[in-house]
Coordinates of C-alpha atoms and ligand atoms in Angstrom, one line a residue:
M1113 CA 82.5 -66.0 -151.1
A1114 CA 85.5 -67.1 -153.1
A1115 CA 88.6 -66.0 -151.3
A1116 CA 91.4 -65.0 -153.6
G1117 CA 94.7 -66.7 -152.9
A1118 CA 95.3 -69.8 -150.9
A1119 CA 96.4 -68.5 -147.5
T1120 CA 94.3 -68.9 -144.4
P1121 CA 91.7 -66.2 -144.1
C1122 CA 91.6 -64.1 -141.0
L1123 CA 88.6 -62.2 -139.7
H1124 CA 89.0 -58.6 -138.7
L1125 CA 86.1 -57.1 -136.7
I1126 CA 85.6 -53.4 -136.5
F1127 CA 83.0 -52.3 -134.0
H1128 CA 80.9 -49.3 -134.7
H1129 CA 78.3 -47.8 -132.5
H1130 CA 74.6 -48.7 -133.0
H1131 CA 75.3 -52.4 -133.2
R1132 CA 77.1 -52.2 -136.4
I1133 CA 80.1 -54.5 -136.9
T1134 CA 82.2 -54.6 -140.0
A1135 CA 83.9 -57.9 -140.5
T1136 CA 86.6 -58.1 -143.0
L1137 CA 87.8 -61.5 -144.1
R1138 CA 91.3 -61.2 -145.4
P1139 CA 93.4 -63.9 -146.8
F1140 CA 96.9 -63.0 -145.7
S1141 CA 98.4 -63.1 -149.1
A1142 CA 95.6 -61.9 -151.3
I1143 CA 96.2 -58.9 -153.4
H1144 CA 92.5 -58.7 -154.2
H1145 CA 90.5 -59.4 -151.1
H1146 CA 86.9 -59.3 -150.3
R1147 CA 85.3 -57.3 -147.6
L1148 CA 82.4 -58.8 -145.7
S1149 CA 80.4 -56.2 -143.9
L1150 CA 78.1 -57.5 -141.3
L1151 CA 75.5 -55.2 -140.1
F1152 CA 73.7 -56.2 -136.9
T1153 CA 70.7 -54.1 -136.3
R1154 CA 67.6 -54.5 -134.2
N1155 CA 65.2 -54.8 -137.1
K1156 CA 62.3 -57.1 -137.1
H1157 CA 63.5 -59.5 -139.7
R1158 CA 66.8 -61.3 -140.1
S1159 CA 68.1 -61.2 -143.5
F1160 CA 71.4 -62.0 -145.1
S1161 CA 71.8 -60.3 -148.4
T1162 CA 74.8 -59.8 -150.6
S1163 CA 74.7 -56.2 -151.5
P1164 CA 75.8 -55.3 -155.0
E1165 CA 78.3 -52.9 -153.5
I1166 CA 81.3 -54.5 -155.1
E1167 CA 84.0 -51.9 -155.5
T1168 CA 86.1 -52.1 -158.5
P1169 CA 89.9 -51.8 -158.1
R1170 CA 90.9 -48.2 -158.1
A1171 CA 94.3 -47.1 -159.1
G1172 CA 96.4 -45.7 -156.4
R1173 CA 98.2 -42.3 -156.7
S1174 CA 101.1 -44.0 -158.2
G1175 CA 98.9 -46.0 -160.4
S1176 CA 100.8 -49.1 -159.5
V1177 CA 98.8 -50.6 -156.5
S1178 CA 95.1 -51.2 -156.8
S1179 CA 92.6 -51.3 -153.9
P1180 CA 90.9 -54.6 -153.4
P1181 CA 87.4 -55.2 -154.6
V1182 CA 85.0 -55.0 -151.7
Q1183 CA 82.0 -57.2 -151.4
T1184 CA 79.7 -56.1 -148.6
V1185 CA 77.1 -58.4 -147.1
D1186 CA 74.4 -56.9 -145.0
Y1187 CA 73.4 -59.1 -142.1
V1188 CA 70.4 -57.9 -140.2
E1189 CA 69.6 -59.8 -137.1
K1190 CA 66.9 -59.7 -134.6
I1191 CA 67.9 -61.7 -131.6
D1192 CA 65.4 -63.7 -129.7
V1193 CA 65.0 -61.8 -126.5
N1194 CA 63.7 -64.8 -124.5
P1195 CA 66.1 -67.0 -122.6
P1196 CA 66.6 -70.6 -123.9
K1197 CA 63.5 -72.8 -123.4
G1198 CA 63.2 -73.9 -119.8
T1199 CA 65.6 -71.3 -118.4
R1200 CA 64.9 -68.1 -116.6
D1201 CA 66.1 -64.5 -116.4
F1202 CA 66.0 -63.0 -113.0
P1203 CA 65.1 -59.3 -113.4
P1204 CA 65.3 -57.3 -110.1
E1205 CA 61.9 -58.3 -108.7
E1206 CA 62.4 -62.0 -109.5
M1207 CA 65.9 -61.7 -108.1
R1208 CA 64.6 -60.2 -104.8
L1209 CA 62.2 -63.1 -104.5
R1210 CA 65.0 -65.6 -105.2
N1211 CA 67.2 -64.0 -102.6
W1212 CA 64.4 -64.1 -100.1
L1213 CA 64.0 -67.8 -100.8
F1214 CA 67.7 -68.6 -100.7
N1215 CA 68.1 -66.5 -97.5
N1216 CA 65.6 -68.8 -95.9
F1217 CA 67.4 -71.9 -97.1
R1218 CA 70.7 -70.5 -95.7
E1219 CA 69.2 -69.3 -92.4
V1220 CA 67.6 -72.7 -91.7
S1221 CA 70.8 -74.5 -92.6
R1222 CA 72.7 -72.4 -90.2
L1223 CA 70.0 -73.0 -87.5
F1224 CA 70.9 -76.6 -87.8
G1225 CA 74.7 -76.0 -87.7
F1226 CA 75.4 -76.8 -91.4
E1227 CA 78.3 -75.3 -93.3
E1228 CA 77.9 -74.0 -96.8
V1229 CA 79.8 -75.5 -99.8
D1230 CA 79.6 -75.3 -103.6
Y1231 CA 81.0 -77.2 -106.5
P1232 CA 81.5 -76.4 -110.2
V1233 CA 78.4 -76.4 -112.4
L1234 CA 80.4 -78.2 -115.0
E1235 CA 81.7 -81.6 -114.0
T1236 CA 83.1 -84.7 -115.8
E1237 CA 80.2 -86.6 -117.4
A1238 CA 81.3 -89.9 -115.8
L1239 CA 80.3 -88.5 -112.4
F1240 CA 76.7 -88.7 -113.3
I1241 CA 76.6 -92.0 -115.2
R1242 CA 75.1 -94.9 -113.3
K1243 CA 74.0 -98.1 -114.9
A1244 CA 70.5 -98.4 -113.4
G1245 CA 68.7 -96.6 -116.2
E1246 CA 67.8 -93.5 -114.4
E1247 CA 65.8 -90.7 -116.1
I1248 CA 68.4 -88.2 -114.9
R1249 CA 70.9 -89.9 -117.2
D1250 CA 68.8 -89.2 -120.3
Q1251 CA 68.3 -85.6 -119.3
L1252 CA 72.0 -84.8 -119.0
Y1253 CA 73.4 -81.7 -120.7
C1254 CA 76.7 -83.2 -121.8
F1255 CA 79.3 -82.4 -124.4
E1256 CA 82.9 -82.7 -125.3
D1257 CA 85.0 -79.6 -124.4
R1258 CA 87.8 -78.2 -126.5
G1259 CA 90.2 -80.5 -124.8
N1260 CA 88.2 -83.5 -125.9
R1261 CA 87.0 -84.2 -122.4
R1262 CA 83.4 -85.4 -121.8
V1263 CA 81.8 -82.9 -119.4
A1264 CA 78.3 -82.3 -118.2
L1265 CA 76.3 -79.5 -116.5
R1266 CA 75.4 -81.0 -113.1
P1267 CA 71.9 -82.3 -112.9
E1268 CA 72.2 -82.6 -109.1
L1269 CA 74.7 -81.9 -106.4
T1270 CA 75.1 -85.2 -104.6
P1271 CA 77.8 -86.8 -106.9
S1272 CA 79.9 -83.6 -106.5
L1273 CA 79.5 -83.8 -102.8
A1274 CA 80.7 -87.4 -102.8
R1275 CA 83.7 -86.4 -105.0
L1276 CA 84.7 -83.7 -102.6
V1277 CA 84.3 -85.9 -99.5
I1278 CA 86.6 -88.5 -101.1
Q1279 CA 89.0 -85.8 -102.1
K1280 CA 89.2 -84.3 -98.6
G1281 CA 89.6 -87.8 -97.2
K1282 CA 90.4 -88.0 -93.5
S1283 CA 91.2 -84.2 -93.3
V1284 CA 87.5 -83.5 -92.5
P1285 CA 86.3 -84.8 -89.2
L1286 CA 83.0 -86.7 -89.3
P1287 CA 80.2 -86.1 -89.2
I1288 CA 80.2 -83.7 -92.1
K1289 CA 77.1 -81.4 -92.2
W1290 CA 77.1 -79.5 -95.4
F1291 CA 74.6 -77.5 -97.3
A1292 CA 74.6 -76.0 -100.8
V1293 CA 72.3 -73.9 -103.0
G1294 CA 73.3 -74.4 -106.6
Q1295 CA 72.0 -74.4 -110.1
C1296 CA 71.2 -77.8 -111.7
W1297 CA 70.5 -78.6 -115.3
R1298 CA 68.2 -81.3 -116.6
Y1299 CA 66.8 -81.6 -120.1
E1300 CA 63.4 -82.2 -118.7
R1301 CA 59.9 -82.2 -120.2
M1302 CA 58.5 -79.0 -119.0
T1303 CA 55.6 -79.1 -116.5
R1304 CA 54.5 -76.8 -113.8
G1305 CA 57.5 -76.3 -111.5
R1306 CA 59.8 -78.5 -113.6
R1307 CA 62.3 -76.7 -115.7
R1308 CA 65.5 -77.3 -117.6
E1309 CA 67.4 -75.2 -115.1
H1310 CA 66.6 -75.0 -111.4
Y1311 CA 68.3 -74.2 -108.1
Q1312 CA 68.5 -76.8 -105.5
W1313 CA 69.0 -76.4 -101.8
N1314 CA 70.8 -79.5 -100.4
M1315 CA 71.5 -80.6 -96.9
D1316 CA 73.6 -83.7 -96.3
I1317 CA 75.0 -85.5 -93.3
I1318 CA 78.0 -87.7 -93.9
G1319 CA 79.2 -90.1 -91.3
V1320 CA 76.0 -90.8 -89.3
P1321 CA 74.6 -94.4 -89.8
D1322 CA 71.6 -93.8 -87.7
V1323 CA 68.1 -92.6 -88.7
T1324 CA 68.8 -89.6 -86.4
G1325 CA 70.3 -88.2 -89.5
E1326 CA 67.2 -88.5 -91.6
A1327 CA 65.1 -87.2 -88.7
E1328 CA 67.2 -84.1 -88.4
L1329 CA 67.0 -83.4 -92.1
I1330 CA 63.2 -83.7 -92.2
S1331 CA 63.1 -81.4 -89.1
S1332 CA 65.1 -78.8 -91.1
I1333 CA 62.6 -78.9 -94.0
V1334 CA 59.7 -78.6 -91.6
T1335 CA 61.4 -75.6 -90.0
F1336 CA 61.8 -74.1 -93.5
F1337 CA 58.2 -74.6 -94.4
K1338 CA 57.0 -73.0 -91.2
R1339 CA 59.3 -70.0 -91.7
I1340 CA 57.8 -69.2 -95.1
G1341 CA 54.2 -69.7 -94.0
I1342 CA 53.5 -73.2 -95.3
T1343 CA 51.7 -75.3 -92.8
V1344 CA 51.0 -79.0 -92.2
K1345 CA 47.6 -78.4 -93.9
D1346 CA 49.5 -77.6 -97.1
V1347 CA 52.2 -80.2 -97.3
G1348 CA 53.4 -83.5 -95.8
F1349 CA 56.2 -86.0 -96.2
K1350 CA 55.8 -89.5 -97.6
I1351 CA 58.4 -91.8 -96.1
S1352 CA 59.5 -95.3 -96.8
S1353 CA 62.7 -97.3 -97.0
R1354 CA 64.4 -99.1 -99.8
K1355 CA 65.1 -101.8 -97.3
V1356 CA 61.4 -102.7 -97.6
L1357 CA 61.9 -103.6 -101.3
Q1358 CA 65.2 -105.3 -100.5
E1359 CA 63.6 -107.5 -97.9
V1360 CA 60.8 -108.5 -100.3
L1361 CA 63.2 -109.2 -103.1
S1362 CA 65.5 -111.2 -100.9
L1363 CA 62.6 -113.6 -100.4
Y1364 CA 62.8 -114.4 -104.1
S1365 CA 66.6 -114.5 -104.5
V1366 CA 66.6 -111.6 -106.8
P1367 CA 70.3 -110.8 -107.6
E1368 CA 71.8 -107.8 -105.7
T1369 CA 72.7 -106.2 -109.0
S1370 CA 69.0 -105.9 -110.0
F1371 CA 68.1 -104.0 -106.9
A1372 CA 68.9 -100.5 -108.0
K1373 CA 67.3 -101.2 -111.4
A1374 CA 64.1 -102.5 -109.7
C1375 CA 63.9 -99.3 -107.6
I1376 CA 64.2 -97.1 -110.8
V1377 CA 61.4 -99.2 -112.5
I1378 CA 59.2 -99.0 -109.4
D1379 CA 59.7 -95.2 -109.3
K1380 CA 58.0 -95.0 -112.7
M1381 CA 54.8 -96.4 -111.3
G1382 CA 52.0 -94.0 -112.0
K1383 CA 54.0 -92.3 -114.8
I1384 CA 54.0 -95.2 -117.3
P1385 CA 51.4 -98.0 -117.8
M1386 CA 51.5 -100.9 -115.3
E1387 CA 52.0 -103.4 -118.1
E1388 CA 55.3 -101.6 -119.0
I1389 CA 56.4 -101.7 -115.4
K1390 CA 55.8 -105.4 -115.2
K1391 CA 57.6 -106.0 -118.5
E1392 CA 60.6 -104.1 -117.2
L1393 CA 60.6 -106.0 -113.9
I1394 CA 60.5 -109.3 -115.7
S1395 CA 63.5 -108.1 -117.8
I1396 CA 65.6 -107.7 -114.7
E1397 CA 64.9 -111.3 -113.6
L1398 CA 61.9 -110.8 -111.3
S1399 CA 59.4 -113.6 -111.3
N1400 CA 55.7 -113.0 -111.7
E1401 CA 55.2 -114.1 -108.1
A1402 CA 57.9 -111.7 -106.8
I1403 CA 56.2 -108.9 -108.8
E1404 CA 52.8 -109.6 -107.3
D1405 CA 54.2 -109.6 -103.8
L1406 CA 56.1 -106.4 -104.4
L1407 CA 53.1 -104.6 -105.7
E1408 CA 51.1 -105.7 -102.7
V1409 CA 53.7 -104.4 -100.3
L1410 CA 54.1 -101.1 -102.3
S1411 CA 50.4 -100.4 -101.8
M1412 CA 50.8 -100.4 -98.0
K1413 CA 50.2 -97.1 -96.2
S1414 CA 50.6 -98.3 -92.6
L1415 CA 53.6 -99.5 -90.7
T1416 CA 51.5 -102.0 -88.7
Q1417 CA 50.5 -103.6 -92.0
L1418 CA 54.2 -103.7 -93.1
E1419 CA 55.2 -105.2 -89.9
E1420 CA 52.6 -107.9 -90.3
K1421 CA 54.1 -108.7 -93.7
L1422 CA 57.8 -108.4 -93.0
G1423 CA 57.9 -109.2 -89.3
G1424 CA 59.2 -106.8 -86.7
S1425 CA 62.9 -107.9 -86.6
G1426 CA 64.0 -106.5 -90.0
E1427 CA 66.0 -103.3 -90.5
A1428 CA 63.3 -101.7 -92.7
V1429 CA 60.5 -101.8 -90.1
G1430 CA 62.9 -101.1 -87.2
E1431 CA 64.4 -97.9 -88.8
L1432 CA 61.0 -96.6 -89.9
K1433 CA 59.6 -97.1 -86.4
Q1434 CA 62.6 -95.3 -85.0
L1435 CA 62.1 -92.4 -87.4
F1436 CA 58.5 -92.0 -86.5
S1437 CA 59.3 -92.1 -82.8
L1438 CA 62.0 -89.4 -83.3
A1439 CA 59.5 -87.3 -85.3
E1440 CA 57.4 -87.1 -82.1
K1441 CA 60.3 -85.7 -80.2
F1442 CA 61.1 -83.2 -82.9
G1443 CA 57.4 -82.3 -82.9
Y1444 CA 56.6 -83.0 -86.6
S1445 CA 54.7 -86.3 -86.4
E1446 CA 51.7 -84.7 -88.1
W1447 CA 53.8 -83.8 -91.1
I1448 CA 54.9 -87.4 -92.0
Q1449 CA 53.2 -90.6 -93.2
F1450 CA 54.4 -94.0 -94.2
D1451 CA 53.9 -94.8 -97.9
A1452 CA 55.6 -97.8 -99.2
S1453 CA 55.2 -96.6 -102.9
I1454 CA 57.9 -94.0 -102.3
V1455 CA 61.3 -95.2 -103.7
R1456 CA 62.7 -92.1 -105.4
G1457 CA 64.2 -92.1 -108.9
L1458 CA 67.9 -92.1 -108.1
A1459 CA 69.9 -95.3 -108.1
Y1460 CA 72.1 -94.6 -105.1
Y1461 CA 69.5 -94.6 -102.3
T1462 CA 69.9 -97.5 -99.9
G1463 CA 67.7 -96.9 -96.9
I1464 CA 65.1 -94.4 -95.8
V1465 CA 63.7 -92.3 -98.7
F1466 CA 61.3 -89.4 -98.4
E1467 CA 59.5 -86.7 -100.4
G1468 CA 57.6 -83.6 -99.6
F1469 CA 54.2 -83.4 -101.3
D1470 CA 51.5 -80.9 -101.8
R1471 CA 48.3 -82.1 -100.1
E1472 CA 46.1 -80.7 -102.9
G1473 CA 48.0 -83.0 -105.3
K1474 CA 48.4 -80.3 -107.9
L1475 CA 52.2 -80.2 -107.9
R1476 CA 55.1 -82.6 -108.3
A1477 CA 57.4 -83.5 -105.4
I1478 CA 58.5 -80.4 -103.6
C1479 CA 61.7 -82.0 -102.3
G1480 CA 63.2 -85.4 -102.0
G1481 CA 66.0 -87.3 -100.3
G1482 CA 67.2 -90.3 -98.4
R1483 CA 70.1 -92.4 -97.3
Y1484 CA 72.9 -93.3 -99.7
D1485 CA 75.4 -95.4 -97.7
R1486 CA 77.2 -96.8 -100.8
L1487 CA 77.6 -93.9 -103.2
L1488 CA 81.2 -93.2 -102.2
S1489 CA 82.5 -96.7 -103.1
T1490 CA 81.0 -96.3 -106.6
F1491 CA 83.5 -93.6 -107.1
G1492 CA 86.4 -95.6 -105.7
G1493 CA 86.2 -94.2 -102.1
D1494 CA 85.6 -95.9 -98.8
D1495 CA 81.9 -96.0 -98.0
I1496 CA 80.8 -93.6 -95.3
P1497 CA 77.1 -93.6 -94.3
A1498 CA 75.3 -90.6 -95.7
C1499 CA 71.9 -89.0 -96.1
G1500 CA 70.6 -85.8 -97.5
F1501 CA 67.9 -84.1 -99.5
G1502 CA 67.4 -81.8 -102.5
F1503 CA 64.8 -79.1 -102.4
G1504 CA 64.1 -77.2 -105.7
D1505 CA 63.3 -73.5 -106.0
A1506 CA 60.6 -73.8 -108.6
V1507 CA 57.9 -76.1 -107.1
V1508 CA 57.8 -74.3 -103.8
I1509 CA 57.3 -71.0 -105.6
E1510 CA 54.3 -72.5 -107.4
L1511 CA 53.0 -73.7 -104.0
L1512 CA 53.3 -70.3 -102.5
K1513 CA 51.4 -68.8 -105.5
E1514 CA 48.7 -71.4 -105.1
R1515 CA 48.3 -70.6 -101.4
Q1516 CA 48.6 -66.8 -102.0
L1517 CA 51.6 -66.8 -99.7
L1518 CA 54.1 -65.3 -102.2
P1519 CA 55.7 -62.4 -100.4
E1520 CA 56.1 -58.9 -101.8
V1521 CA 59.8 -58.3 -101.6
P1522 CA 60.1 -54.6 -102.2
L1523 CA 63.2 -52.7 -103.2
E1524 CA 64.3 -50.8 -100.1
V1525 CA 67.0 -48.1 -100.4
E1526 CA 66.8 -46.2 -97.2
N1527 CA 68.0 -42.8 -98.4
I1528 CA 67.8 -40.8 -101.6
V1529 CA 70.3 -38.0 -101.8
C1530 CA 69.9 -35.2 -104.3
S1531 CA 71.6 -31.9 -105.0
L1532 CA 69.4 -28.9 -105.8
D1533 CA 72.0 -27.4 -108.1
P1534 CA 74.3 -29.0 -110.7
D1535 CA 77.3 -27.3 -109.0
L1536 CA 76.5 -29.3 -105.8
Q1537 CA 76.8 -32.7 -107.3
G1538 CA 80.2 -33.1 -105.6
A1539 CA 78.6 -32.1 -102.2
A1540 CA 75.9 -34.7 -102.7
A1541 CA 78.6 -37.3 -103.3
I1542 CA 80.2 -36.3 -100.0
V1543 CA 76.9 -36.7 -98.2
A1544 CA 76.2 -40.1 -99.9
T1545 CA 79.7 -41.3 -98.9
V1546 CA 79.3 -40.2 -95.3
L1547 CA 76.0 -42.1 -95.0
R1548 CA 77.4 -45.2 -96.8
G1549 CA 80.3 -45.2 -94.5
K1550 CA 77.8 -45.5 -91.6
G1551 CA 76.3 -48.5 -93.3
Q1552 CA 73.3 -46.7 -94.8
C1553 CA 71.9 -47.5 -98.3
V1554 CA 71.9 -44.5 -100.5
D1555 CA 70.5 -43.9 -103.9
L1556 CA 72.4 -40.9 -105.2
V1557 CA 70.7 -38.9 -107.9
L1558 CA 73.3 -38.6 -110.6
E1559 CA 71.8 -36.0 -112.8
N1560 CA 70.1 -32.7 -112.3
K1561 CA 66.5 -33.7 -112.0
P1562 CA 63.4 -31.8 -111.1
L1563 CA 62.1 -32.4 -107.5
K1564 CA 58.9 -34.0 -108.9
W1565 CA 61.1 -36.7 -110.5
V1566 CA 63.1 -37.2 -107.3
F1567 CA 59.9 -37.8 -105.2
K1568 CA 58.6 -40.3 -107.7
R1569 CA 61.9 -42.2 -107.6
A1570 CA 61.9 -42.0 -103.8
A1571 CA 58.5 -43.7 -103.8
R1572 CA 59.7 -46.4 -106.2
I1573 CA 62.7 -47.4 -104.2
N1574 CA 60.8 -47.1 -100.9
A1575 CA 63.2 -44.5 -99.5
R1576 CA 62.6 -43.5 -95.9
R1577 CA 64.4 -40.2 -96.2
L1578 CA 65.1 -37.6 -98.8
I1579 CA 68.3 -35.7 -98.3
L1580 CA 68.5 -32.4 -100.2
V1581 CA 71.8 -30.6 -100.7
G1582 CA 71.1 -26.9 -101.3
S1583 CA 73.6 -24.2 -101.5
S1584 CA 72.7 -22.0 -98.5
E1585 CA 72.6 -25.0 -96.1
W1586 CA 75.7 -26.5 -97.6
Q1587 CA 77.7 -23.3 -97.0
R1588 CA 76.9 -23.9 -93.3
G1589 CA 77.8 -27.6 -93.5
M1590 CA 74.1 -28.6 -93.3
V1591 CA 71.7 -30.6 -95.4
S1592 CA 67.9 -30.8 -95.4
V1593 CA 66.4 -34.1 -94.4
K1594 CA 62.8 -35.0 -95.2
I1595 CA 61.1 -38.0 -93.6
L1596 CA 59.0 -39.2 -96.4
S1597 CA 56.3 -41.0 -94.4
T1598 CA 55.4 -38.0 -92.3
G1599 CA 56.7 -35.1 -94.5
V1600 CA 58.6 -33.7 -91.5
Q1601 CA 61.6 -31.7 -92.6
F1602 CA 64.7 -30.5 -90.7
E1603 CA 68.3 -29.5 -91.2
V1604 CA 71.2 -31.6 -90.0
N1605 CA 74.9 -31.1 -89.9
V1606 CA 76.5 -33.5 -92.4
D1607 CA 78.7 -35.1 -89.8
E1608 CA 75.7 -35.8 -87.6
L1609 CA 73.7 -37.7 -90.2
E1610 CA 72.9 -41.2 -88.9
Ligands
HAM732 P1 65.8 -85.3 -106.9 O1 64.6 -86.0 -106.3 O2 66.2 -85.7 -108.3 O3 67.0 -85.5 -105.9 O4 65.6 -83.7 -106.9 C1 65.3 -83.1 -105.6 C2 64.4 -81.9 -105.9 O5 64.9 -81.0 -106.8 C3 63.0 -82.2 -106.4 O6 62.2 -82.7 -105.4 C4 62.6 -80.9 -107.0 O7 62.2 -80.0 -105.9 C5 63.9 -80.4 -107.5 N1 64.0 -80.6 -109.0 C6 64.5 -81.7 -109.6 N2 64.5 -81.6 -110.9 C7 63.9 -80.4 -111.2 C8 63.5 -79.7 -112.4 N3 63.8 -80.2 -113.6 N4 62.9 -78.5 -112.2 C9 62.7 -78.0 -111.0 N5 63.0 -78.6 -109.9 C10 63.6 -79.8 -109.9 C11 68.2 -85.1 -106.1 O8 68.6 -84.4 -106.9 C12 69.2 -85.6 -105.0 N6 70.5 -85.4 -105.4 C13 68.8 -85.0 -103.7 C14 69.7 -85.5 -102.6 C15 70.6 -84.8 -101.9 N7 69.7 -86.7 -102.1 C16 70.6 -86.8 -101.1 N8 71.2 -85.6 -101.1

């Protein structure tokens, strides 16, 4: 569209009903200007056509000023009604299920004395960039904002937690016990239970150096599983410690800087060919001998075997034994097993690491966590011992589906209030307000509807009572109450409604 005149064009949008928008692009100084008419309709096809509707200049009354020529472009758009790939809508029934799940996250966190926190979904990109070659780095949704700042949608909550702990400094007494339920974004290859957006329940303990921290965290996840009907037959926890790797690598004088990288490579075992794993380990200065030894240790599934290899005096074996002993006291020994192949894919873990797994082996990790005693110093803070876990909303829902444990979470509005006469709509509003004031949920019928419709709606919202406002009763300050489960009907004074 060639704009007449040289001035900056400005766009005028005129909104009409039925999705029609007329946009007029007007160069400020143009005598002749073009009109762009954009029509958004809900037609099947999207087309962008320049209509031949070009108005010729008409002479004004005076004959001196001419109307501009108008070029109208019809723009017919059918939007994609699906959310972006890997993301979800939460229509009411999905939202009820989500609330049910989150309420359980929150209730369990409170049972353990944790306080809820949250952070922005958008953070500075630098917060998530670590040098160890993590997968999470390649999956980052990042961009430059309008102020030329590099920002990212959070792929996890732990770096934000560390940022906030540093920011609060000594004003928060230790130990900190915080939980959060927040949305995270990862540009991930989609598999069952893995999406590009998910919600994560996190519980973290800052300021406790002992494995009592990890033991408490695992206890809270077990409590959660039990609450939602998942048993020890369905899931378990695989537990190890990064100190196991550290102790093996220290035998071969592997540089400290290679440690996190080695963990990230080892976490890929089973996901990429073994040859690739070996190549990557060699590239971070591990000798063939060290690799062989490492692989042998990683295949261990018993603590006794590990103790034979590493001796009983090291931290790795000591802490793992302490954790297993505490598990007995908490009463979840059956849920946990030692598995040296667990290292987790995040660079910052330094000690115990664990993941929740589905015993049928159909699903990816249900949750994961561990100790990260040195994350704070990577952000310039003083290190404080810390441990925590992340528990996603998607895998557990798949698990509940698998085990046919997905709950029905019905809509429940206790009362439905309806006037029998359009003139009594105001009276019905009074009744609804009285009930709501007493903490009762009320669906107020807002239009004059036949009783058949009202009963159908009452059934859909699982109302317990139907309250009818009819003129003869209302004149006496009364309403009719019908208990929907029994059909029993009686009159009640409005003020006595409970
Ligand atoms: P993570 O192992 O990367 O750890 O993720 C924790 C959990 O989040 C996973 O086990 C899974 O349930 C869920 N999750 C992760 N990515 C996805 C995805 N793309 N789709 C669906 N669910 C997903 C962390 O994020 C650590 N920050 C956890 C932590 C907290 N460690 C210490 N404190």
